[in-house]
Short mmCIF file of C-alpha atoms and ligand atoms in Angstrom, two decimals:
data_model
loop_
_atom_site.label_atom_id
_atom_site.label_comp_id
_atom_site.label_asym_id
_atom_site.label_seq_id
_atom_site.Cartn_x
_atom_site.Cartn_y
_atom_site.Cartn_z
CA MET A 1 -5.40 36.77 31.01
CA THR A 2 -4.95 33.66 33.10
CA ARG A 3 -6.42 30.67 31.30
CA THR A 4 -8.46 28.01 33.10
CA VAL A 5 -7.64 24.44 32.11
CA GLU A 6 -10.62 22.07 32.71
CA ALA A 7 -9.03 18.89 34.08
CA ASP A 8 -9.64 16.30 36.81
CA TYR A 9 -5.87 15.91 37.33
CA LEU A 10 -2.98 18.10 37.00
CA VAL A 11 0.23 15.95 36.65
CA VAL A 12 3.42 18.00 37.39
CA GLY A 13 6.27 16.36 35.56
CA ALA A 14 6.00 14.28 32.34
CA GLY A 15 9.09 12.04 33.17
CA ALA A 16 8.78 8.33 33.70
CA MET A 17 6.75 8.55 36.91
CA GLY A 18 4.22 11.05 35.52
CA MET A 19 3.78 9.14 32.35
CA ALA A 20 3.36 5.74 34.03
CA PHE A 21 0.74 7.10 36.43
CA THR A 22 -1.20 8.94 33.77
CA ASP A 23 -1.15 5.99 31.36
CA ALA A 24 -2.61 3.60 34.00
CA LEU A 25 -5.14 6.27 35.21
CA VAL A 26 -6.67 7.08 31.85
CA ASP A 27 -6.78 3.40 30.80
CA HIS A 28 -8.93 2.56 33.86
CA ALA A 29 -10.97 5.75 34.51
CA ASP A 30 -12.86 8.26 32.30
CA VAL A 31 -10.88 11.32 33.42
CA ARG A 32 -9.18 14.37 31.89
CA VAL A 33 -5.60 14.95 32.61
CA ALA A 34 -3.40 18.01 32.10
CA MET A 35 0.30 17.16 32.28
CA VAL A 36 2.89 20.10 32.68
CA ASP A 37 6.54 19.96 32.20
CA ARG A 38 9.26 22.64 31.93
CA ARG A 39 10.89 20.57 29.22
CA HIS A 40 9.89 20.57 25.53
CA ALA A 41 8.53 17.02 25.55
CA ALA A 42 7.61 13.99 27.61
CA GLY A 43 10.52 11.74 28.91
CA GLY A 44 11.89 13.73 31.84
CA HIS A 45 15.62 13.67 32.59
CA TRP A 46 16.30 11.18 29.67
CA LEU A 47 15.83 14.08 27.23
CA SER A 48 19.13 15.66 28.66
CA ALA A 49 20.98 12.46 29.61
CA TYR A 50 24.42 11.70 28.47
CA PRO A 51 24.26 10.35 25.05
CA PHE A 52 25.64 6.97 25.77
CA VAL A 53 23.26 6.12 28.62
CA ARG A 54 21.23 2.98 28.65
CA LEU A 55 18.70 1.57 30.99
CA HIS A 56 20.54 -0.55 33.44
CA GLN A 57 17.74 -3.04 33.55
CA SER A 58 15.72 -4.87 30.90
CA SER A 59 13.67 -2.31 28.87
CA THR A 60 10.49 -4.21 29.65
CA PHE A 61 10.79 -3.08 33.35
CA TYR A 62 10.64 0.56 32.18
CA GLY A 63 8.09 2.85 30.67
CA VAL A 64 4.18 2.92 30.77
CA PRO A 65 1.88 -0.06 31.58
CA SER A 66 -0.02 -0.06 28.23
CA THR A 67 3.00 -0.22 26.06
CA VAL A 68 5.93 -2.56 26.33
CA LEU A 69 9.43 -1.09 25.76
CA GLY A 70 11.67 -3.52 24.13
CA GLY A 71 11.04 -7.23 24.87
CA ARG A 72 13.65 -8.82 22.52
CA LEU A 73 16.64 -10.86 23.71
CA GLN A 74 20.08 -9.55 22.53
CA GLU A 75 21.56 -11.77 20.02
CA HIS A 76 25.16 -10.33 19.92
CA GLY A 77 27.71 -8.90 22.08
CA PRO A 78 28.60 -9.30 25.73
CA GLU A 79 25.05 -9.51 26.88
CA ALA A 80 23.84 -11.94 24.15
CA GLY A 81 20.87 -13.86 25.69
CA LEU A 82 19.90 -11.02 28.08
CA HIS A 83 17.06 -8.72 27.41
CA GLU A 84 17.66 -5.48 25.44
CA ARG A 85 18.28 -2.20 27.25
CA ALA A 86 17.07 0.85 25.48
CA ASP A 87 19.43 3.76 24.74
CA GLN A 88 18.68 7.40 25.07
CA PRO A 89 17.16 7.97 21.56
CA ALA A 90 14.98 4.84 21.97
CA ILE A 91 13.74 6.06 25.38
CA ALA A 92 12.99 9.48 24.03
CA ALA A 93 11.10 8.12 20.97
CA TYR A 94 9.20 5.76 23.24
CA TYR A 95 7.91 8.50 25.50
CA SER A 96 7.01 10.67 22.40
CA SER A 97 4.78 7.78 21.10
CA ALA A 98 3.47 6.96 24.44
CA LEU A 99 2.36 10.56 24.96
CA ARG A 100 0.81 10.45 21.51
CA ARG A 101 -1.27 7.47 22.46
CA LEU A 102 -2.45 9.44 25.55
CA VAL A 103 -3.26 12.57 23.70
CA ASP A 104 -5.17 10.51 21.06
CA THR A 105 -7.51 9.45 23.81
CA GLY A 106 -8.77 13.13 23.66
CA ARG A 107 -8.42 13.21 27.57
CA VAL A 108 -4.83 14.16 27.99
CA GLU A 109 -2.93 17.27 27.14
CA LEU A 110 0.77 18.15 27.85
CA PHE A 111 1.73 21.63 28.55
CA SER A 112 5.40 21.58 27.67
CA GLY A 113 7.69 24.41 28.33
CA CYS A 114 5.70 25.34 31.29
CA ASP A 115 6.61 25.81 35.00
CA TYR A 116 4.32 24.67 37.81
CA ARG A 117 4.26 27.51 40.29
CA GLY A 118 2.13 25.92 42.98
CA ASP A 119 -1.34 27.02 44.07
CA ARG A 120 -2.73 25.25 40.97
CA THR A 121 -1.05 27.60 38.53
CA PHE A 122 1.58 27.25 35.81
CA VAL A 123 3.06 29.54 33.30
CA SER A 124 4.63 29.14 29.89
CA ARG A 125 8.24 29.83 29.76
CA VAL A 126 7.82 30.43 26.04
CA SER A 127 4.78 32.74 25.89
CA GLY A 128 4.36 33.95 29.48
CA GLN A 129 0.80 32.70 29.26
CA GLU A 130 -0.53 31.79 32.75
CA PHE A 131 -2.78 28.82 33.46
CA VAL A 132 -4.86 27.74 36.45
CA VAL A 133 -6.73 24.54 37.22
CA PRO A 134 -10.10 24.42 39.12
CA ASP A 135 -10.23 23.58 42.91
CA ASP A 136 -11.52 20.19 42.36
CA CYS A 137 -8.68 19.29 40.10
CA ARG A 138 -6.33 16.97 41.82
CA ILE A 139 -2.61 17.71 41.89
CA VAL A 140 -0.17 14.87 41.10
CA ASP A 141 3.49 15.57 42.09
CA ALA A 142 5.60 13.48 39.65
CA ARG A 143 8.80 15.23 40.21
CA TYR A 144 9.22 14.41 43.99
CA LEU A 145 12.06 11.90 43.13
CA SER A 146 13.19 13.77 39.98
CA PRO A 147 17.03 13.08 39.71
CA ASP A 148 19.66 15.60 39.39
CA ILE A 149 21.89 14.95 36.35
CA PRO A 150 25.45 16.35 35.44
CA ALA A 151 24.06 18.13 32.32
CA GLU A 152 21.93 20.25 34.50
CA THR A 153 23.67 20.35 37.87
CA PRO A 154 26.87 22.12 38.52
CA PRO A 155 29.67 19.89 40.03
CA PRO A 156 29.59 19.80 43.79
CA PHE A 157 33.02 21.14 44.01
CA ALA A 158 34.98 24.35 43.39
CA ILE A 159 36.72 24.77 40.14
CA GLY A 160 40.08 26.66 39.99
CA ASP A 161 41.48 28.53 37.02
CA GLY A 162 42.88 26.40 34.21
CA ALA A 163 41.03 23.28 35.38
CA ARG A 164 39.21 21.31 32.73
CA VAL A 165 35.88 20.09 34.11
CA ILE A 166 33.05 18.77 32.05
CA PRO A 167 29.78 16.94 32.67
CA ALA A 168 29.55 13.22 31.69
CA ASN A 169 27.60 14.43 28.46
CA GLY A 170 30.86 16.31 27.47
CA VAL A 171 33.12 13.35 26.99
CA VAL A 172 31.66 12.65 23.58
CA ALA A 173 32.76 16.07 22.33
CA VAL A 174 36.25 16.22 23.62
CA GLU A 175 38.25 17.79 20.81
CA GLU A 176 41.79 16.68 21.81
CA ALA A 177 42.56 13.60 23.82
CA PRO A 178 43.98 14.55 27.11
CA SER A 179 46.67 12.45 28.73
CA GLN A 180 44.39 11.69 31.65
CA TYR A 181 40.72 11.56 32.57
CA VAL A 182 39.53 11.96 36.11
CA VAL A 183 36.01 10.43 36.63
CA VAL A 184 34.37 11.80 39.68
CA GLY A 185 31.40 9.67 41.18
CA SER A 186 30.50 6.21 42.60
CA GLY A 187 27.22 5.71 40.80
CA LYS A 188 25.84 4.44 37.52
CA THR A 189 26.81 7.54 35.49
CA ALA A 190 30.52 7.06 36.66
CA THR A 191 30.55 3.34 35.75
CA ASP A 192 28.90 4.20 32.47
CA THR A 193 31.46 6.85 31.69
CA CYS A 194 34.40 4.76 32.52
CA ILE A 195 33.07 2.06 30.31
CA TRP A 196 32.53 4.40 27.42
CA LEU A 197 36.06 5.75 27.75
CA LEU A 198 37.59 2.35 27.77
CA GLY A 199 35.34 1.29 24.90
CA HIS A 200 36.83 4.22 22.93
CA GLY A 201 40.39 3.12 23.52
CA VAL A 202 41.37 5.03 26.49
CA ASP A 203 44.11 3.32 28.45
CA PRO A 204 42.87 2.09 31.90
CA ASP A 205 45.99 3.66 33.32
CA ALA A 206 45.06 7.02 31.77
CA ILE A 207 41.91 7.06 34.07
CA VAL A 208 41.76 8.27 37.69
CA TRP A 209 38.50 7.25 39.27
CA VAL A 210 37.45 9.30 42.34
CA ARG A 211 35.16 6.93 44.17
CA PRO A 212 34.10 8.28 47.61
CA ARG A 213 32.16 5.04 48.38
CA ASP A 214 32.34 1.64 46.64
CA PRO A 215 28.98 0.37 45.34
CA TRP A 216 27.21 -3.02 45.59
CA MET A 217 25.53 -3.70 42.24
CA LEU A 218 23.25 -6.46 41.09
CA ASP A 219 24.09 -9.01 38.50
CA ARG A 220 22.07 -7.92 35.45
CA ALA A 221 21.83 -11.64 34.37
CA LEU A 222 19.60 -12.36 37.43
CA ILE A 223 17.34 -9.26 36.93
CA GLN A 224 15.56 -10.47 33.90
CA PRO A 225 11.96 -10.57 32.85
CA ASP A 226 11.62 -14.26 33.25
CA PRO A 227 10.00 -15.43 36.45
CA SER A 228 12.12 -18.51 36.79
CA ILE A 229 15.26 -16.39 36.90
CA TYR A 230 13.93 -13.27 38.77
CA LEU A 231 11.98 -15.05 41.47
CA ALA A 232 14.70 -17.69 41.86
CA MET A 233 17.00 -14.80 42.66
CA VAL A 234 14.58 -13.33 45.13
CA ALA A 235 14.20 -16.74 46.73
CA ASP A 236 18.00 -16.93 47.19
CA LEU A 237 18.20 -13.52 48.52
CA MET A 238 15.38 -14.05 51.13
CA GLU A 239 16.75 -17.39 52.21
CA ALA A 240 20.30 -15.80 52.65
CA THR A 241 18.63 -12.84 54.53
CA ALA A 242 16.80 -15.08 56.93
CA ALA A 243 20.09 -16.55 58.12
CA ALA A 244 22.22 -13.33 57.96
CA PRO A 245 24.05 -12.32 61.16
CA SER A 246 24.54 -8.67 59.92
CA LEU A 247 23.95 -6.61 56.70
CA PRO A 248 27.56 -6.45 55.67
CA GLU A 249 27.72 -10.21 56.03
CA LEU A 250 24.59 -10.56 54.03
CA PHE A 251 25.94 -8.73 51.15
CA LEU A 252 29.00 -10.88 51.16
CA ARG A 253 26.83 -13.89 51.16
CA LEU A 254 24.79 -12.45 48.24
CA GLU A 255 28.19 -11.94 46.44
CA GLU A 256 28.91 -15.61 46.97
CA LEU A 257 25.49 -16.41 45.53
CA GLY A 258 26.44 -14.30 42.44
CA ILE A 259 23.46 -11.88 43.05
CA MET A 260 25.65 -8.90 44.37
CA LEU A 261 28.75 -7.66 42.52
CA ARG A 262 31.55 -5.36 43.77
CA ILE A 263 34.36 -3.79 41.65
CA ASP A 264 37.16 -4.21 44.11
CA ARG A 265 36.98 -7.38 46.27
CA THR A 266 39.58 -6.03 48.78
CA VAL A 267 37.05 -3.15 49.74
CA THR A 268 33.72 -3.68 51.50
CA PRO A 269 31.11 -1.42 49.77
CA THR A 270 28.99 0.80 51.80
CA MET A 271 26.75 1.94 49.02
CA ALA A 272 23.71 -0.10 48.08
CA LYS A 273 21.72 1.89 45.42
CA ALA A 274 22.09 -1.48 43.76
CA PRO A 275 21.87 -0.64 40.00
CA THR A 276 22.43 -3.69 37.80
CA LEU A 277 25.76 -4.40 36.13
CA GLY A 278 26.87 -6.78 33.43
CA ARG A 279 29.92 -9.05 34.29
CA TRP A 280 31.56 -7.72 31.04
CA GLU A 281 31.32 -4.20 32.53
CA LEU A 282 32.82 -5.42 35.82
CA ASP A 283 35.78 -6.86 34.15
CA LEU A 284 36.25 -3.55 32.34
CA LEU A 285 35.87 -1.54 35.51
CA ARG A 286 38.39 -3.68 37.37
CA SER A 287 41.04 -2.72 34.80
CA ILE A 288 40.96 0.78 36.28
CA GLU A 289 43.67 0.68 39.06
CA HIS A 290 44.09 4.30 39.86
CA VAL A 291 41.16 4.71 42.29
CA VAL A 292 41.03 7.51 44.68
CA ARG A 293 39.15 6.86 48.11
CA LEU A 294 39.75 10.16 49.98
CA GLY A 295 36.02 11.25 50.31
CA HIS A 296 34.36 13.81 48.24
CA VAL A 297 36.18 16.38 45.92
CA ARG A 298 36.20 19.81 47.49
CA ALA A 299 38.00 21.61 44.71
CA VAL A 300 39.79 20.93 41.38
CA SER A 301 42.70 23.20 40.13
CA ARG A 302 45.07 22.67 37.24
CA GLY A 303 47.10 19.52 38.16
CA ARG A 304 45.48 18.92 41.54
CA LEU A 305 42.38 17.55 43.28
CA GLU A 306 41.64 18.71 46.66
CA LEU A 307 39.46 16.03 48.65
CA GLU A 308 38.11 15.63 52.06
CA GLY A 309 40.88 13.30 52.99
CA GLY A 310 43.80 15.04 51.23
CA ASP A 311 45.14 16.22 47.92
CA VAL A 312 46.02 14.25 44.79
CA PRO A 313 48.17 15.42 41.97
CA VAL A 314 46.82 14.85 38.39
CA ARG A 315 48.12 15.75 34.96
CA PRO A 316 48.04 19.41 34.15
CA ASP A 317 45.86 18.69 30.97
CA ALA A 318 43.59 16.23 32.81
CA VAL A 319 39.91 16.37 31.97
CA VAL A 320 37.78 16.03 35.02
CA VAL A 321 34.41 14.40 34.29
CA HIS A 322 31.57 15.43 36.58
CA CYS A 323 29.41 12.22 37.40
CA ALA A 324 28.58 13.30 40.86
CA ALA A 325 25.04 14.56 40.49
CA ASP A 326 22.56 13.02 42.94
CA GLY A 327 20.70 10.66 40.48
CA LEU A 328 18.67 8.75 43.22
CA LYS A 329 16.88 11.14 45.54
CA LEU A 330 16.05 10.30 49.16
CA PRO A 331 13.64 13.07 50.23
CA GLY A 332 11.83 10.79 52.74
CA ARG A 333 8.69 8.71 52.19
CA VAL A 334 5.34 10.54 52.44
CA PRO A 335 1.85 8.99 52.13
CA ILE A 336 1.20 8.98 48.36
CA TRP A 337 -2.33 10.15 48.78
CA GLN A 338 -2.65 13.43 50.86
CA PRO A 339 -5.33 16.19 50.60
CA GLY A 340 -2.81 18.50 48.84
CA ALA A 341 -1.44 16.21 46.23
CA ILE A 342 -0.68 12.75 45.06
CA THR A 343 3.03 12.33 45.52
CA LEU A 344 4.36 9.54 43.39
CA GLN A 345 7.07 7.23 44.78
CA PRO A 346 8.20 3.58 44.22
CA VAL A 347 5.89 1.14 45.94
CA ARG A 348 7.60 -2.23 45.49
CA ALA A 349 11.46 -1.99 46.08
CA GLY A 350 12.92 -0.17 43.27
CA PHE A 351 11.24 -0.13 39.82
CA PRO A 352 9.77 3.38 40.01
CA CYS A 353 7.73 2.97 36.81
CA PHE A 354 5.70 0.05 38.23
CA GLY A 355 5.24 2.11 41.43
CA ALA A 356 3.85 5.02 39.58
CA ALA A 357 1.63 2.67 37.41
CA VAL A 358 0.10 0.83 40.23
CA SER A 359 -0.62 4.15 41.89
CA GLY A 360 -2.45 5.21 38.67
CA TYR A 361 -4.33 2.06 38.68
CA VAL A 362 -5.35 2.25 42.31
CA GLU A 363 -6.28 6.03 41.77
CA ALA A 364 -8.57 4.92 38.98
CA THR A 365 -10.27 2.03 40.74
CA ARG A 366 -10.56 3.12 44.43
CA ASP A 367 -12.31 6.18 46.02
CA ASP A 368 -10.99 6.33 49.59
CA ASP A 369 -7.56 7.83 50.06
CA ALA A 370 -6.91 5.78 53.29
CA GLU A 371 -7.60 2.67 51.36
CA LYS A 372 -5.30 3.76 48.58
CA ASN A 373 -2.58 4.37 50.93
CA ARG A 374 -3.12 1.04 52.55
CA LEU A 375 -2.78 -0.61 49.30
CA CYS A 376 0.30 1.40 48.10
CA PRO A 377 2.50 2.46 51.04
CA PRO A 378 5.55 4.16 49.43
CA SER A 379 8.94 2.57 49.29
CA SER A 380 12.30 4.67 48.89
CA TYR A 381 15.39 4.06 46.86
CA GLY A 382 18.43 2.41 48.52
CA ASN A 383 21.71 4.16 49.52
CA THR A 384 23.27 2.88 52.57
CA LEU A 385 22.89 -0.88 53.49
CA VAL A 386 20.31 0.05 56.03
CA ASP A 387 18.38 2.05 53.37
CA TRP A 388 18.44 -0.90 51.11
CA ALA A 389 17.13 -3.17 53.82
CA GLN A 390 14.34 -0.74 54.67
CA MET A 391 13.46 -0.31 50.97
CA ASN A 392 13.02 -4.08 50.76
CA VAL A 393 10.96 -4.24 53.91
CA THR A 394 8.53 -1.58 52.78
CA GLY A 395 8.56 -3.10 49.30
CA PHE A 396 7.58 -6.54 50.38
CA ARG A 397 4.88 -5.23 52.68
CA ALA A 398 3.34 -3.06 49.86
CA THR A 399 3.54 -6.09 47.39
CA ALA A 400 1.68 -8.09 49.92
CA ALA A 401 -0.98 -5.39 50.45
CA PHE A 402 -1.80 -4.76 46.79
CA GLY A 403 -1.28 -8.24 45.83
CA ALA A 404 -4.06 -9.45 48.06
CA GLU A 405 -6.57 -7.62 45.91
CA PRO A 406 -7.72 -9.87 43.09
CA ASP A 407 -8.05 -7.12 40.47
CA ILE A 408 -4.64 -5.53 41.27
CA LYS A 409 -3.03 -8.90 41.24
CA GLU A 410 -4.53 -9.70 37.84
CA TRP A 411 -3.60 -6.35 36.53
CA SER A 412 -0.07 -6.40 37.81
CA ASN A 413 0.47 -9.97 36.36
CA ARG A 414 -0.29 -8.58 33.03
CA VAL A 415 1.97 -5.46 33.26
CA ALA A 416 5.54 -5.94 32.00
CA LEU A 417 6.79 -3.27 34.38
CA ASN A 418 6.20 -5.63 37.30
CA PRO A 419 9.59 -7.62 37.65
CA ALA A 420 7.91 -10.33 39.78
CA ARG A 421 4.98 -11.08 37.64
CA VAL A 422 4.20 -14.57 36.48
CA PRO A 423 2.25 -13.95 33.13
CA LEU A 424 -0.60 -16.29 32.63
CA ASP A 425 1.06 -17.77 29.53
CA THR A 426 4.22 -18.78 31.40
CA ALA A 427 5.25 -22.36 30.73
CA PRO A 428 5.27 -24.54 33.79
CA SER A 429 8.78 -25.48 34.84
CA ALA A 430 10.50 -27.29 37.81
CA ARG A 431 12.83 -24.28 38.21
CA LEU A 432 9.77 -21.95 38.52
CA ASP A 433 7.98 -24.27 40.92
CA ASP A 434 11.08 -24.53 42.98
CA ALA A 435 11.43 -20.79 43.13
CA LEU A 436 7.83 -20.19 44.08
CA ALA A 437 8.16 -22.80 46.87
CA ARG A 438 11.31 -21.40 48.18
CA LEU A 439 9.83 -17.82 48.02
CA ALA A 440 6.84 -19.07 50.06
CA ALA A 441 9.13 -20.64 52.58
CA HIS A 442 11.73 -17.86 53.08
CA THR A 443 9.96 -14.54 52.42
CA ARG A 444 8.27 -14.15 55.70
CA PRO A 445 11.48 -15.08 57.90
CA GLY A 446 13.56 -13.07 55.34
CA VAL A 447 11.48 -9.81 55.85
CA ALA A 448 11.43 -10.36 59.58
CA ARG A 449 15.21 -10.58 59.55
CA LEU A 450 15.37 -7.54 57.45
CA VAL A 451 13.32 -5.61 59.99
CA GLU A 452 15.83 -6.63 62.73
CA LEU A 453 18.86 -5.83 60.65
CA SER A 454 17.63 -2.40 59.44
CA GLY A 455 16.56 -1.52 62.99
C1 FAD B 1 21.38 8.39 34.39
C2 FAD B 1 20.18 7.67 35.02
C3 FAD B 1 19.93 6.35 34.67
C4 FAD B 1 18.79 5.71 35.25
N1 FAD B 1 18.49 4.41 34.89
C5 FAD B 1 17.44 3.85 35.34
C6 FAD B 1 17.07 2.57 34.92
O1 FAD B 1 17.62 1.98 34.06
N2 FAD B 1 15.87 1.97 35.38
C7 FAD B 1 15.22 2.61 36.49
O2 FAD B 1 14.23 2.12 36.90
N3 FAD B 1 15.52 3.83 36.85
C8 FAD B 1 16.70 4.44 36.37
N4 FAD B 1 16.94 5.60 36.86
C9 FAD B 1 16.22 6.24 38.03
C10 FAD B 1 15.32 7.42 37.50
O3 FAD B 1 15.27 8.27 38.47
C11 FAD B 1 13.96 6.92 37.36
O4 FAD B 1 13.86 5.91 36.59
C12 FAD B 1 13.04 7.87 36.67
O5 FAD B 1 13.49 8.20 35.40
C13 FAD B 1 12.81 9.20 37.37
O6 FAD B 1 11.75 9.77 36.66
P1 FAD B 1 10.92 10.88 37.25
O7 FAD B 1 9.72 10.97 36.50
O8 FAD B 1 10.89 10.67 38.69
O9 FAD B 1 11.90 12.22 37.04
P2 FAD B 1 12.31 13.11 35.83
O10 FAD B 1 12.58 12.33 34.69
O11 FAD B 1 13.20 14.05 36.23
O12 FAD B 1 10.89 13.84 35.55
C14 FAD B 1 10.39 14.82 36.25
C15 FAD B 1 10.00 16.00 35.35
O13 FAD B 1 9.40 17.02 36.20
C16 FAD B 1 9.66 18.24 35.53
N5 FAD B 1 9.49 19.26 36.55
C17 FAD B 1 10.04 19.38 37.68
N6 FAD B 1 9.75 20.53 38.44
C18 FAD B 1 8.85 21.16 37.51
C19 FAD B 1 8.03 22.29 37.63
N7 FAD B 1 8.04 23.10 38.74
N8 FAD B 1 7.18 22.68 36.55
C20 FAD B 1 7.20 21.90 35.57
N9 FAD B 1 7.82 20.75 35.35
C21 FAD B 1 8.62 20.32 36.38
C22 FAD B 1 11.00 18.13 34.98
O14 FAD B 1 11.28 18.91 34.00
C23 FAD B 1 11.10 16.66 34.56
O15 FAD B 1 10.94 16.48 33.32
C24 FAD B 1 18.10 6.38 36.25
C25 FAD B 1 18.38 7.77 36.66
C26 FAD B 1 19.37 8.29 36.00
C27 FAD B 1 19.79 9.72 36.51
#
């Protein structure tokens, strides 16, 4: 028998987006929420992530609005003085307790191990039990930007007989050290994997790094939950943007300002997903000299890589590490509120958890969908330089829209997920005053220039 689940909202996906939205919603509205996820618990892709993954930003920028993740400064190591970054077990434990808090309200239930089938129905993969929600239950699509990860996505290339190909997760379980590792990918998973291998004593010359595109990355020391640091960075960025002749020249200027980093200064990156990176990581990554830039891998066979731009010989015992899953989806922006579903997306540039949370707050406190869409126009993730520029244009416009609402402004200044917040207890400082003054002076011309540069 199909069981009817009485709920006001059905949130499909209990990953970071679904959790942040639900947390804000139930804290500001007396509603019942059913969450459904095919995984066994809340936390999304983090539950299957490679074991040495860490948040690339301060933990405080991640999670749900009601409960701060992290918040301490690192005391030791290469990032001493920067905010802590949670690792996989800490993220999984955090979502387990965040869910418990939601369930303890008596108004939230997670249907784990269940597949949403559309048409308001979902089914348990475990028992086969079918469920349906009533017509007046609002569907929330919290998987629209769900990333692909190597552990769950086959490599995007053919594998010939005798070739050793493993997902990034697999490097921790290699039984016998090969004479060569081939890391395939240009994103955060690939940089993390290279750093993990180097950190475990692998000679940089024993690593071949297949990098179809070179990435621009943000200096992590400037993406910190301290308004005098973060807002000063944004002020520098907008001042440089207002004067930029072109996007490639803007990024070179941002590099001069110490905001953007690239691994190889003889190559102009074309990728701007802009994760953050520590300068210690940059030094390590620069020790890998055997970098292959011949496009995407088409096929791997024993001792050979076949790429779009030619073939490359590798050692017969080489272990090829798949870090080429699409971790940052760009399905196209759609209005967050539509009759059929609420589709969660970032709102300010990047920071998806804040985007989902402010959408939850707006859903709880506003009635009209057109007004909700006016306050929270979606942003998208960066990829090319133009995508990055458009992401920032839409992000700034959204921030101006919701920031003009006194209650949302007050709420977002209290929420640690908001990187640009100025908490009420912030000590006055000349540096912060200067940053705020320069932001006021450069944001409008900067955004106008971004519009021109992004076409
Ligand atoms: C390795 C990695 C590191 C990252 N690091 C950061 C970082 O440090 N900071 C940052 O801000 N962002 C980071 N990101 C970006 C990341 O995409 C987002 O932060 C965020 O985690 C995405 O969460 P999500 O809820 O959109 O997706 P997911 O975590 O994938 O959650 C979606 C959930 O939907 C479920 N689902 C999908 N379809 C169905 C269905 N039909 N029925 C039932 N359930 C379904 C899935 O099982 C999944 O659990 C990282 C991404 C990756 C891959």
